[in-house]
CSV table of C-alpha atoms in Angstrom, one decimal:
chain,number,residue,atom,x,y,z
A,1,MET,CA,-40.5,120.1,-40.4
A,2,LYS,CA,-41.7,123.5,-39.0
A,3,LYS,CA,-39.6,125.2,-41.4
A,4,ILE,CA,-41.1,123.1,-44.2
A,5,TYR,CA,-45.0,124.0,-43.4
A,6,LEU,CA,-43.7,127.7,-42.8
A,7,SER,CA,-42.2,127.6,-46.3
A,8,ILE,CA,-45.5,126.0,-47.9
A,9,PHE,CA,-47.7,128.5,-46.4
A,10,PHE,CA,-45.9,131.5,-47.6
A,11,TYR,CA,-45.6,130.1,-50.9
A,12,LEU,CA,-49.3,129.6,-50.7
A,13,LEU,CA,-49.9,133.0,-49.4
A,14,SER,CA,-48.0,134.6,-52.2
A,15,PHE,CA,-50.5,133.3,-54.8
A,16,VAL,CA,-53.5,134.5,-52.7
A,17,VAL,CA,-52.0,137.8,-52.1
A,18,PHE,CA,-51.1,138.5,-56.0
A,19,ALA,CA,-53.9,136.8,-57.5
A,20,GLN,CA,-55.6,139.0,-59.9
A,21,SER,CA,-59.3,139.1,-60.2
A,22,LEU,CA,-62.0,141.1,-62.1
A,23,ASN,CA,-65.6,140.7,-61.3
A,24,VAL,CA,-67.8,142.2,-63.9
A,25,ILE,CA,-71.7,142.5,-63.1
A,26,ILE,CA,-74.0,144.2,-65.8
A,27,THR,CA,-77.3,145.8,-64.3
A,28,GLN,CA,-80.1,147.9,-65.9
A,29,ASN,CA,-83.0,149.4,-64.1
A,30,GLY,CA,-81.6,148.1,-60.9
A,31,LYS,CA,-81.6,144.6,-61.8
A,32,ILE,CA,-78.5,142.1,-62.4
A,33,ILE,CA,-78.7,141.0,-66.0
A,34,GLU,CA,-78.0,137.1,-66.0
A,35,PRO,CA,-76.0,136.2,-69.3
A,36,LYS,CA,-76.6,132.8,-71.0
A,37,ASN,CA,-73.3,131.8,-72.7
A,38,ASN,CA,-72.1,135.0,-72.3
A,39,ILE,CA,-74.8,136.6,-74.0
A,40,TYR,CA,-76.7,139.8,-72.2
A,41,LYS,CA,-79.8,140.6,-73.6
A,42,LEU,CA,-80.6,144.4,-72.7
A,43,ARG,CA,-83.1,147.1,-73.2
A,44,LYS,CA,-81.9,149.8,-75.6
A,45,SER,CA,-81.5,152.4,-72.1
A,46,THR,CA,-78.8,152.9,-69.8
A,47,PHE,CA,-77.0,149.9,-68.3
A,48,ILE,CA,-74.1,150.1,-66.0
A,49,PHE,CA,-70.9,147.9,-65.4
A,50,GLU,CA,-70.1,146.9,-61.7
A,51,ILE,CA,-66.5,146.2,-61.5
A,52,THR,CA,-64.5,144.7,-58.4
A,53,ALA,CA,-61.0,144.4,-58.9
A,54,LYS,CA,-58.3,142.8,-56.9
A,55,ASN,CA,-54.8,143.5,-57.4
A,56,ILE,CA,-55.7,145.0,-61.2
A,57,GLU,CA,-54.9,148.6,-61.6
A,58,GLY,CA,-56.3,148.8,-65.0
A,59,PHE,CA,-57.1,146.7,-68.3
A,60,LEU,CA,-57.8,146.9,-71.6
A,61,VAL,CA,-61.6,146.7,-73.3
A,62,GLY,CA,-61.8,145.8,-76.8
A,63,ALA,CA,-65.8,146.9,-77.9
A,64,THR,CA,-66.7,146.4,-81.3
A,65,THR,CA,-69.7,145.5,-83.4
A,66,ASN,CA,-67.4,143.4,-85.6
A,67,LYS,CA,-67.9,139.9,-84.7
A,68,THR,CA,-64.9,138.5,-86.6
A,69,ILE,CA,-62.5,140.8,-84.7
A,70,TYR,CA,-64.1,139.6,-81.5
A,71,THR,CA,-63.6,136.1,-82.3
A,72,SER,CA,-60.4,136.6,-83.5
A,73,ALA,CA,-59.4,138.1,-80.1
A,74,ILE,CA,-61.4,135.7,-77.6
A,75,ASN,CA,-59.4,132.8,-77.5
A,76,LYS,CA,-55.7,131.8,-77.8
A,77,TYR,CA,-53.4,134.9,-78.2
A,78,ASN,CA,-53.7,135.9,-81.8
A,79,ALA,CA,-50.9,138.7,-82.5
A,80,ARG,CA,-52.9,139.5,-85.8
A,81,ALA,CA,-55.9,140.3,-84.4
A,82,PRO,CA,-56.5,144.3,-84.6
A,83,TRP,CA,-56.9,144.8,-80.8
A,84,PHE,CA,-53.3,143.6,-79.9
A,85,GLN,CA,-51.9,145.5,-82.7
A,86,ASN,CA,-52.0,149.0,-81.1
A,87,THR,CA,-51.6,150.5,-77.6
A,88,GLY,CA,-54.8,151.1,-75.6
A,89,MET,CA,-56.3,154.7,-75.5
A,90,ALA,CA,-57.6,156.1,-72.0
A,91,GLU,CA,-61.0,157.3,-72.3
A,92,GLU,CA,-62.3,160.6,-70.5
A,93,LEU,CA,-61.8,161.0,-66.7
A,94,TYR,CA,-64.7,160.3,-64.6
A,95,ASN,CA,-67.0,158.5,-67.4
A,96,LYS,CA,-68.2,162.2,-68.2
A,97,ASP,CA,-69.9,161.4,-71.2
A,98,LYS,CA,-71.4,158.1,-69.9
A,99,GLU,CA,-70.2,156.2,-73.0
A,100,LEU,CA,-68.5,153.1,-74.3
A,101,PHE,CA,-65.6,153.6,-77.4
A,102,LEU,CA,-66.6,151.2,-80.2
A,103,MET,CA,-63.3,150.7,-81.9
A,104,ASP,CA,-62.0,148.0,-84.0
A,105,THR,CA,-58.5,149.0,-84.4
A,106,ALA,CA,-57.4,149.3,-80.7
A,107,PRO,CA,-58.7,148.9,-77.5
A,108,SER,CA,-59.7,151.5,-74.9
A,109,TYR,CA,-57.8,151.9,-71.4
A,110,TRP,CA,-60.0,151.4,-68.0
A,111,TYR,CA,-57.8,152.0,-64.9
A,112,PHE,CA,-58.1,153.3,-61.4
A,113,THR,CA,-55.5,154.7,-59.5
A,114,ASP,CA,-57.2,156.4,-56.6
A,115,GLU,CA,-60.3,158.4,-56.5
A,116,LYS,CA,-59.1,161.2,-58.2
A,117,ASP,CA,-57.6,159.2,-61.1
A,118,HIS,CA,-59.8,156.7,-62.9
A,119,ARG,CA,-62.0,156.0,-65.8
A,120,PHE,CA,-65.3,155.2,-64.0
A,121,ASP,CA,-68.3,156.9,-62.5
A,122,LYS,CA,-67.7,159.3,-59.8
A,123,ASN,CA,-67.3,157.9,-56.4
A,124,PRO,CA,-65.4,154.8,-56.5
A,125,LYS,CA,-64.3,153.1,-53.4
A,126,GLY,CA,-61.2,151.3,-52.5
A,127,SER,CA,-57.2,151.4,-52.9
A,128,LEU,CA,-54.8,150.5,-55.8
A,129,ASN,CA,-54.9,146.9,-54.8
A,130,ASN,CA,-58.6,146.5,-54.2
A,131,TRP,CA,-61.4,148.4,-55.7
A,132,THR,CA,-65.0,148.6,-56.7
A,133,ALA,CA,-66.5,150.9,-59.4
A,134,LYS,CA,-69.3,151.6,-61.8
A,135,ARG,CA,-69.4,152.4,-65.5
A,136,THR,CA,-72.7,153.9,-66.6
A,137,ILE,CA,-73.4,153.6,-70.5
A,138,THR,CA,-76.1,155.7,-72.1
A,139,ARG,CA,-74.4,155.9,-75.6
A,140,PHE,CA,-71.9,154.2,-77.6
A,141,TYR,CA,-69.2,156.6,-79.2
A,142,ASP,CA,-68.2,154.9,-82.8
A,143,ILE,CA,-64.9,155.6,-83.4
A,144,MET,CA,-64.5,154.3,-86.8
A,145,ILE,CA,-67.3,156.7,-88.0
A,146,ASP,CA,-66.8,159.4,-85.2
A,147,GLN,CA,-70.0,159.5,-83.9
A,148,ALA,CA,-72.1,159.2,-80.8
A,149,ILE,CA,-75.2,156.8,-80.8
A,150,ASP,CA,-77.6,156.9,-78.1
A,151,LEU,CA,-78.9,153.3,-76.9
A,152,LYS,CA,-82.3,153.8,-78.0
A,153,ASN,CA,-81.2,154.5,-81.8
A,154,PHE,CA,-78.8,151.3,-81.4
A,155,ASP,CA,-79.6,148.1,-83.3
A,156,LYS,CA,-76.4,146.0,-83.4
A,157,ASP,CA,-74.8,143.6,-81.1
A,158,VAL,CA,-71.5,144.6,-79.3
A,159,TYR,CA,-68.9,142.4,-78.7
A,160,ILE,CA,-66.7,143.1,-75.4
A,161,LEU,CA,-63.1,141.6,-74.3
A,162,MET,CA,-61.7,142.9,-71.0
A,163,TYR,CA,-58.0,141.8,-70.7
A,164,ASN,CA,-54.6,142.2,-69.2
A,165,PRO,CA,-51.9,142.4,-71.9
A,166,ILE,CA,-48.7,140.6,-71.3
A,167,TYR,CA,-45.6,142.2,-72.4
A,168,ASN,CA,-42.1,140.9,-73.1
A,169,ASP,CA,-38.7,142.7,-71.8
A,170,GLU,CA,-38.9,144.9,-75.2
A,171,TYR,CA,-42.5,145.9,-74.2
A,172,ASP,CA,-43.7,144.0,-77.1
A,173,LEU,CA,-47.1,142.4,-76.5
A,174,VAL,CA,-46.7,138.4,-76.6
A,175,GLY,CA,-49.9,137.2,-74.9
A,176,LYS,CA,-53.1,138.1,-72.8
A,177,LYS,CA,-55.2,137.4,-69.9
A,178,ASN,CA,-58.9,137.3,-70.5
A,179,LEU,CA,-60.7,138.9,-67.6
A,180,PHE,CA,-64.4,139.3,-69.1
A,181,HIS,CA,-65.9,138.6,-72.3
A,182,ALA,CA,-69.7,139.2,-73.4
A,183,ILE,CA,-72.2,139.8,-76.2
A,184,LEU,CA,-74.4,142.4,-75.5
A,185,LYS,CA,-77.7,142.2,-77.5
A,186,PHE,CA,-80.2,145.0,-77.6
A,187,GLU,CA,-83.8,144.8,-77.7
A,188,ASP,CA,-86.8,147.3,-77.8
């Protein structure tokens, strides 16, 4: 009987140890922005993604102003959604330009390997399996028109999906696990 209890214990422990989680909070002017139905109402000024990750080294970030792309990607895996047809593109180390890429055809890749190799603001904390980081956004870089747009001049909604891709043995994308999704609405 003792062996059965130990087996069950280790079985349940494996789920706890390998459980992946990504917690994303959006702050602006030092205050947490509370969403309503995954909609964040923001001022046209600097905001920050505060991320806490467990057993996730990196994830893909689809960000666009195109609602159709977002809705095609947000629910059940849809191989025809543009973000799922191309591999992710890593943004600059240490978020030097304080920007978020807007791209209709491919996602960005945000990751944390250690304090010297990541895609977040300087001084993230933690280890490969358990880390916290911030990503400050002062502007968007629209890849489709090859132009940076300051937040004060931005007047569209942004649709964001953070997800883990699921690959088969041939490294074909066959699914995804949503980690966070949001609509950012900007007000004066």
